[in-house]
Structure formats: structure tokens, C-alpha cells
PDB file of C-alpha atoms in Angstrom:
ATOM      1  CA  MET A   1     -48.812 -55.712 -83.118  1.00 60.00           C
ATOM      2  CA  PRO A   2     -52.315 -57.176 -83.362  1.00 71.00           C
ATOM      3  CA  VAL A   3     -55.162 -54.644 -83.247  1.00 69.00           C
ATOM      4  CA  LYS A   4     -56.742 -56.323 -80.212  1.00 72.00           C
ATOM      5  CA  LYS A   5     -53.568 -55.900 -78.091  1.00 74.00           C
ATOM      6  CA  LEU A   6     -53.226 -52.287 -79.229  1.00 72.00           C
ATOM      7  CA  ARG A   7     -56.840 -51.540 -78.220  1.00 78.00           C
ATOM      8  CA  ILE A   8     -56.275 -53.141 -74.817  1.00 76.00           C
ATOM      9  CA  ARG A   9     -53.115 -51.077 -74.256  1.00 79.00           C
ATOM     10  CA  ILE A  10     -54.892 -47.865 -75.289  1.00 78.00           C
ATOM     11  CA  PHE A  11     -57.817 -48.714 -73.016  1.00 75.00           C
ATOM     12  CA  VAL A  12     -55.483 -49.418 -70.066  1.00 72.00           C
ATOM     13  CA  PHE A  13     -53.553 -46.198 -70.750  1.00 71.00           C
ATOM     14  CA  ILE A  14     -56.743 -44.117 -70.814  1.00 76.00           C
ATOM     15  CA  LEU A  15     -57.996 -45.861 -67.675  1.00 64.00           C
ATOM     16  CA  LEU A  16     -54.712 -45.061 -65.906  1.00 63.00           C
ATOM     17  CA  LEU A  17     -54.946 -41.410 -66.960  1.00 65.00           C
ATOM     18  CA  ILE A  18     -58.472 -41.199 -65.551  1.00 68.00           C
ATOM     19  CA  MET A  19     -57.396 -42.863 -62.300  1.00 62.00           C
ATOM     20  CA  ILE A  20     -54.414 -40.566 -61.956  1.00 65.00           C
ATOM     21  CA  TYR A  21     -56.488 -37.458 -62.637  1.00 63.00           C
ATOM     22  CA  PHE A  22     -59.264 -38.317 -60.203  1.00 59.00           C
ATOM     23  CA  GLY A  23     -56.923 -39.933 -57.701  1.00 57.00           C
ATOM     24  CA  PHE A  24     -54.624 -36.945 -57.445  1.00 50.00           C
ATOM     25  CA  SER A  25     -57.436 -34.403 -57.525  1.00 46.00           C
ATOM     26  CA  TYR A  26     -59.014 -36.203 -54.582  1.00 47.00           C
ATOM     27  CA  LEU A  27     -55.717 -36.154 -52.686  1.00 47.00           C
ATOM     28  CA  MET A  28     -55.143 -32.468 -53.333  1.00 50.00           C
ATOM     29  CA  PRO A  29     -56.602 -30.122 -50.725  1.00 52.00           C
ATOM     30  CA  PRO A  30     -59.385 -27.912 -52.008  1.00 52.00           C
ATOM     31  CA  ASP A  31     -58.673 -24.354 -53.032  1.00 54.00           C
ATOM     32  CA  ILE A  32     -58.461 -22.239 -49.880  1.00 52.00           C
ATOM     33  CA  ASP A  33     -61.303 -20.040 -51.122  1.00 55.00           C
ATOM     34  CA  ASP A  34     -63.560 -23.099 -51.414  1.00 58.00           C
ATOM     35  CA  ILE A  35     -63.226 -24.126 -47.758  1.00 59.00           C
ATOM     36  CA  GLU A  36     -66.457 -23.384 -45.964  1.00 62.00           C
ATOM     37  CA  VAL A  37     -65.680 -22.419 -42.392  1.00 62.00           C
ATOM     38  CA  PRO A  38     -67.881 -21.304 -39.520  1.00 73.00           C
ATOM     39  CA  ASN A  39     -67.511 -17.920 -37.875  1.00 80.00           C
ATOM     40  CA  GLY A  40     -67.181 -19.039 -34.274  1.00 91.00           C
ATOM     41  CA  LEU A  41     -66.688 -21.960 -31.938  1.00 95.00           C
ATOM     42  CA  HIS A  42     -68.839 -25.039 -32.379  1.00 94.00           C
ATOM     43  CA  PRO A  43     -71.544 -24.960 -29.642  1.00 95.00           C
ATOM     44  CA  ILE A  44     -70.295 -28.158 -27.970  1.00 96.00           C
ATOM     45  CA  VAL A  45     -66.698 -26.910 -27.950  1.00 97.00           C
ATOM     46  CA  GLU A  46     -67.865 -23.617 -26.479  1.00 97.00           C
ATOM     47  CA  GLU A  47     -69.920 -25.418 -23.824  1.00 98.00           C
ATOM     48  CA  LYS A  48     -66.961 -27.648 -22.870  1.00 98.00           C
ATOM     49  CA  GLN A  49     -64.623 -24.641 -22.879  1.00 98.00           C
ATOM     50  CA  ASN A  50     -66.869 -22.878 -20.365  1.00 97.00           C
ATOM     51  CA  GLU A  51     -67.114 -26.035 -18.253  1.00 98.00           C
ATOM     52  CA  LEU A  52     -63.317 -26.350 -18.317  1.00 98.00           C
ATOM     53  CA  MET A  53     -62.919 -22.784 -17.085  1.00 98.00           C
ATOM     54  CA  GLU A  54     -65.437 -23.408 -14.290  1.00 98.00           C
ATOM     55  CA  ARG A  55     -63.877 -26.706 -13.179  1.00 98.00           C
ATOM     56  CA  ALA A  56     -60.353 -25.279 -13.239  1.00 98.00           C
ATOM     57  CA  ASN A  57     -61.502 -22.285 -11.207  1.00 97.00           C
ATOM     58  CA  GLN A  58     -63.068 -24.636  -8.627  1.00 98.00           C
ATOM     59  CA  LYS A  59     -59.607 -26.204  -8.213  1.00 98.00           C
ATOM     60  CA  GLY A  60     -58.127 -22.757  -7.646  1.00 98.00           C
ATOM     61  CA  ILE A  61     -56.675 -22.557 -11.163  1.00 98.00           C
ATOM     62  CA  PRO A  62     -58.034 -19.568 -13.056  1.00 98.00           C
ATOM     63  CA  ILE A  63     -57.442 -19.883 -16.793  1.00 98.00           C
ATOM     64  CA  LEU A  64     -57.814 -17.674 -19.814  1.00 97.00           C
ATOM     65  CA  ILE A  65     -58.898 -18.892 -23.232  1.00 97.00           C
ATOM     66  CA  SER A  66     -56.259 -17.118 -25.288  1.00 95.00           C
ATOM     67  CA  ASP A  67     -57.585 -18.212 -28.664  1.00 95.00           C
ATOM     68  CA  GLY A  68     -60.587 -19.967 -30.145  1.00 96.00           C
ATOM     69  CA  PHE A  69     -61.996 -19.682 -33.623  1.00 96.00           C
ATOM     70  CA  ARG A  70     -59.551 -18.257 -36.164  1.00 95.00           C
ATOM     71  CA  SER A  71     -60.304 -17.090 -39.673  1.00 93.00           C
ATOM     72  CA  ILE A  72     -58.247 -18.405 -42.582  1.00 92.00           C
ATOM     73  CA  GLU A  73     -56.517 -15.015 -42.789  1.00 94.00           C
ATOM     74  CA  GLU A  74     -55.683 -15.010 -39.060  1.00 95.00           C
ATOM     75  CA  GLN A  75     -54.285 -18.535 -39.367  1.00 96.00           C
ATOM     76  CA  ASN A  76     -52.132 -17.561 -42.338  1.00 96.00           C
ATOM     77  CA  ASN A  77     -50.769 -14.544 -40.426  1.00 95.00           C
ATOM     78  CA  LEU A  78     -49.937 -16.781 -37.470  1.00 95.00           C
ATOM     79  CA  TYR A  79     -48.269 -19.284 -39.792  1.00 96.00           C
ATOM     80  CA  GLU A  80     -46.029 -16.537 -41.204  1.00 96.00           C
ATOM     81  CA  GLN A  81     -44.722 -15.733 -37.711  1.00 96.00           C
ATOM     82  CA  GLY A  82     -41.143 -16.955 -37.494  1.00 95.00           C
ATOM     83  CA  ARG A  83     -41.029 -17.466 -41.231  1.00 95.00           C
ATOM     84  CA  THR A  84     -41.592 -14.224 -43.128  1.00 94.00           C
ATOM     85  CA  LYS A  85     -42.622 -12.200 -40.041  1.00 94.00           C
ATOM     86  CA  PRO A  86     -40.736 -11.622 -36.771  1.00 95.00           C
ATOM     87  CA  GLY A  87     -41.195 -13.965 -33.831  1.00 94.00           C
ATOM     88  CA  LYS A  88     -40.866 -17.642 -33.210  1.00 92.00           C
ATOM     89  CA  ILE A  89     -42.787 -20.321 -35.083  1.00 91.00           C
ATOM     90  CA  VAL A  90     -45.962 -21.131 -33.200  1.00 86.00           C
ATOM     91  CA  THR A  91     -47.849 -23.247 -35.741  1.00 90.00           C
ATOM     92  CA  ASN A  92     -47.225 -25.524 -38.675  1.00 90.00           C
ATOM     93  CA  ALA A  93     -50.791 -25.122 -39.928  1.00 93.00           C
ATOM     94  CA  ARG A  94     -51.670 -22.749 -42.738  1.00 94.00           C
ATOM     95  CA  GLY A  95     -55.157 -21.329 -43.151  1.00 93.00           C
ATOM     96  CA  GLY A  96     -57.643 -24.171 -43.562  1.00 92.00           C
ATOM     97  CA  GLU A  97     -55.268 -26.671 -41.948  1.00 94.00           C
ATOM     98  CA  SER A  98     -56.101 -25.980 -38.305  1.00 95.00           C
ATOM     99  CA  LEU A  99     -59.132 -27.066 -36.310  1.00 96.00           C
ATOM    100  CA  HIS A 100     -59.227 -23.464 -35.054  1.00 96.00           C
ATOM    101  CA  ASN A 101     -60.479 -22.573 -38.560  1.00 94.00           C
ATOM    102  CA  PHE A 102     -63.464 -24.868 -38.072  1.00 94.00           C
ATOM    103  CA  GLY A 103     -64.353 -23.712 -34.552  1.00 95.00           C
ATOM    104  CA  LEU A 104     -63.141 -26.970 -33.006  1.00 96.00           C
ATOM    105  CA  ALA A 105     -60.055 -25.810 -31.065  1.00 98.00           C
ATOM    106  CA  ILE A 106     -59.083 -23.472 -28.259  1.00 98.00           C
ATOM    107  CA  ASP A 107     -55.809 -22.389 -26.664  1.00 97.00           C
ATOM    108  CA  PHE A 108     -55.478 -21.607 -22.980  1.00 98.00           C
ATOM    109  CA  ALA A 109     -53.152 -19.919 -20.518  1.00 98.00           C
ATOM    110  CA  LEU A 110     -52.994 -19.918 -16.751  1.00 98.00           C
ATOM    111  CA  LEU A 111     -53.673 -16.738 -14.798  1.00 97.00           C
ATOM    112  CA  ASN A 112     -51.198 -16.090 -12.002  1.00 97.00           C
ATOM    113  CA  LYS A 113     -52.050 -14.501  -8.642  1.00 95.00           C
ATOM    114  CA  ASP A 114     -51.887 -11.031 -10.263  1.00 96.00           C
ATOM    115  CA  GLY A 115     -54.320 -12.077 -13.026  1.00 95.00           C
ATOM    116  CA  ILE A 116     -51.572 -12.068 -15.669  1.00 97.00           C
ATOM    117  CA  ALA A 117     -51.651 -14.752 -18.356  1.00 97.00           C
ATOM    118  CA  ILE A 118     -48.718 -17.161 -18.152  1.00 98.00           C
ATOM    119  CA  TRP A 119     -47.694 -20.235 -20.119  1.00 97.00           C
ATOM    120  CA  ASP A 120     -45.569 -21.754 -17.341  1.00 97.00           C
ATOM    121  CA  MET A 121     -46.102 -25.503 -17.236  1.00 97.00           C
ATOM    122  CA  GLU A 122     -44.345 -25.747 -13.829  1.00 98.00           C
ATOM    123  CA  TYR A 123     -46.530 -23.138 -12.080  1.00 98.00           C
ATOM    124  CA  ASP A 124     -48.437 -24.345  -8.996  1.00 98.00           C
ATOM    125  CA  GLY A 125     -50.633 -21.401  -8.090  1.00 97.00           C
ATOM    126  CA  ASN A 126     -53.096 -23.458  -6.031  1.00 97.00           C
ATOM    127  CA  GLN A 127     -50.122 -24.893  -4.087  1.00 97.00           C
ATOM    128  CA  ASN A 128     -51.203 -28.541  -4.135  1.00 98.00           C
ATOM    129  CA  ASN A 129     -47.797 -29.796  -5.334  1.00 98.00           C
ATOM    130  CA  LYS A 130     -49.188 -30.487  -8.814  1.00 98.00           C
ATOM    131  CA  GLN A 131     -48.486 -28.536 -11.962  1.00 98.00           C
ATOM    132  CA  ASP A 132     -51.574 -26.403 -12.657  1.00 98.00           C
ATOM    133  CA  TRP A 133     -51.017 -26.793 -16.390  1.00 98.00           C
ATOM    134  CA  LEU A 134     -51.313 -30.567 -16.251  1.00 98.00           C
ATOM    135  CA  GLU A 135     -54.284 -30.357 -13.891  1.00 98.00           C
ATOM    136  CA  VAL A 136     -56.083 -28.259 -16.535  1.00 98.00           C
ATOM    137  CA  VAL A 137     -55.070 -30.729 -19.253  1.00 98.00           C
ATOM    138  CA  ASP A 138     -56.497 -33.621 -17.210  1.00 98.00           C
ATOM    139  CA  LEU A 139     -59.766 -31.722 -16.765  1.00 98.00           C
ATOM    140  CA  ALA A 140     -59.867 -30.965 -20.490  1.00 98.00           C
ATOM    141  CA  LYS A 141     -59.350 -34.607 -21.385  1.00 98.00           C
ATOM    142  CA  GLU A 142     -62.178 -35.601 -19.021  1.00 98.00           C
ATOM    143  CA  LEU A 143     -64.391 -33.227 -21.011  1.00 98.00           C
ATOM    144  CA  GLY A 144     -63.420 -34.839 -24.320  1.00 98.00           C
ATOM    145  CA  PHE A 145     -60.660 -32.535 -25.524  1.00 98.00           C
ATOM    146  CA  GLU A 146     -57.515 -33.800 -27.221  1.00 98.00           C
ATOM    147  CA  TRP A 147     -54.327 -32.068 -26.028  1.00 98.00           C
ATOM    148  CA  GLY A 148     -51.687 -30.772 -28.447  1.00 96.00           C
ATOM    149  CA  GLY A 149     -49.022 -31.666 -25.893  1.00 97.00           C
ATOM    150  CA  ASP A 150     -49.656 -35.337 -26.664  1.00 97.00           C
ATOM    151  CA  TRP A 151     -48.765 -34.933 -30.336  1.00 94.00           C
ATOM    152  CA  ALA A 152     -45.630 -36.704 -31.489  1.00 92.00           C
ATOM    153  CA  ALA A 153     -44.267 -34.204 -34.001  1.00 86.00           C
ATOM    154  CA  PHE A 154     -45.165 -30.623 -33.085  1.00 85.00           C
ATOM    155  CA  LYS A 155     -45.970 -30.188 -29.404  1.00 92.00           C
ATOM    156  CA  ASP A 156     -48.632 -27.491 -28.979  1.00 94.00           C
ATOM    157  CA  TYR A 157     -49.022 -27.266 -25.209  1.00 96.00           C
ATOM    158  CA  PRO A 158     -51.738 -24.571 -24.996  1.00 97.00           C
ATOM    159  CA  HIS A 159     -53.868 -26.301 -27.677  1.00 97.00           C
ATOM    160  CA  LEU A 160     -57.059 -28.267 -26.970  1.00 98.00           C
ATOM    161  CA  GLN A 161     -59.363 -29.592 -29.680  1.00 98.00           C
ATOM    162  CA  MET A 162     -62.399 -31.754 -30.367  1.00 97.00           C
ATOM    163  CA  ASP A 163     -62.525 -33.349 -33.793  1.00 95.00           C
ATOM    164  CA  PHE A 164     -65.614 -35.529 -33.211  1.00 95.00           C
ATOM    165  CA  GLY A 165     -63.859 -38.284 -35.189  1.00 93.00           C
ATOM    166  CA  ILE A 166     -63.807 -36.164 -38.346  1.00 92.00           C
ATOM    167  CA  SER A 167     -60.564 -35.817 -40.278  1.00 91.00           C
ATOM    168  CA  LEU A 168     -59.139 -32.501 -41.401  1.00 90.00           C
ATOM    169  CA  ARG A 169     -59.556 -33.681 -45.010  1.00 88.00           C
ATOM    170  CA  GLU A 170     -63.295 -34.252 -44.408  1.00 88.00           C
ATOM    171  CA  LEU A 171     -63.610 -30.818 -42.811  1.00 89.00           C
ATOM    172  CA  GLN A 172     -61.850 -29.184 -45.751  1.00 88.00           C
ATOM    173  CA  ARG A 173     -64.082 -30.964 -48.254  1.00 84.00           C
ATOM    174  CA  GLY A 174     -67.282 -30.281 -46.334  1.00 80.00           C
ATOM    175  CA  THR A 175     -68.124 -34.005 -46.326  1.00 70.00           C
ATOM    176  CA  TRP A 176     -68.960 -34.119 -42.630  1.00 69.00           C
ATOM    177  CA  ARG A 177     -71.772 -33.474 -40.230  1.00 73.00           C
ATOM    178  CA  LEU A 178     -70.849 -32.293 -36.762  1.00 72.00           C
ATOM    179  CA  PRO A 179     -73.029 -33.191 -33.800  1.00 73.00           C
TER     180      PRO A 179
END
């Protein structure tokens, strides 16, 4: 084989190795310990959460925010539920894979007439012949939240989030700037 062809093949091989290394390392999620996460809800999410509670209450639908920011450890514990721990599966997201870990998601429940949290999507506590759950979802969407009940794969009916157009991958890599 001529030396020139051999050099070209070696060059192409080395180039492919470099592309594979950097390509796959970019596609791999960062080490969980390297994910920089906040320690509470993003201020806009918190503001919209409070507005949602107020608007729902004005419609005669008291709600409870059952979850907001979650640490990586809390998320991992929740992920284990129904897998290695008792209970049913409630999330498919491990620590660092949920917008809760970045302060961008909340979960809600309705409060019935006795002030007890319920997750009954048929409940009509304000007796206007509309499901209170969906009334809250409509209010949340008006405020800019995305609803987990609209997801195709894993329906998460209590879940509301604001991603500000930033992907989970960008959040994990810290290559984002939230408003």
C-alpha cells in the first residue's frame, strides 16, 4: 500500500477516534455530583405558584402545593419507590433528571371541603359542573406552566413545570441562563 494512502487512513482513523470520544462524552450526562442545582424554587416559578393558588381559591378551588424543589437525594429516593422500595412507581426521573431538581417544577393536590388533600381528577368541590382538577390545570397553563398530564409517555397529572425553553441537558450541563 502506498505511504500516502496509509497516512490518510491513519489520519481518518485518528479523526474518527477523536470524534467518537468527544461526541459520546458530550452525549453522556454529567456525573451526578457535578450537577449544580439551586436550593429552592426559581423566583418566577414561586411567583406563578402563588398566583395559581390565589386564582384557584378565587374560583372556590383550594389547592395545596404538595411538592416543589427536590434535592438530588430526594429525587433518587422517590425514583426507588416501586422499584427497590415499597409503593407504586411515581416517577421515571432519577436525581438530576427532573425539573424539580432545578426549582422549575411543582406538584399540586386539591383540598376537599374538610381541608384534606385529594388527587381526584373528577372532584367538583365548587359545584360548577367542571372538574376542579382541570380548572386548576387551565389556570396553570394561562400562567405559563406546562402540565405533566399532557405528556405522551408518562402521565404525571399533579406535575406543573416551567422550563423557560431550556432543555434538561442544558440544565444538567449548566449552559443556561434562566430569566
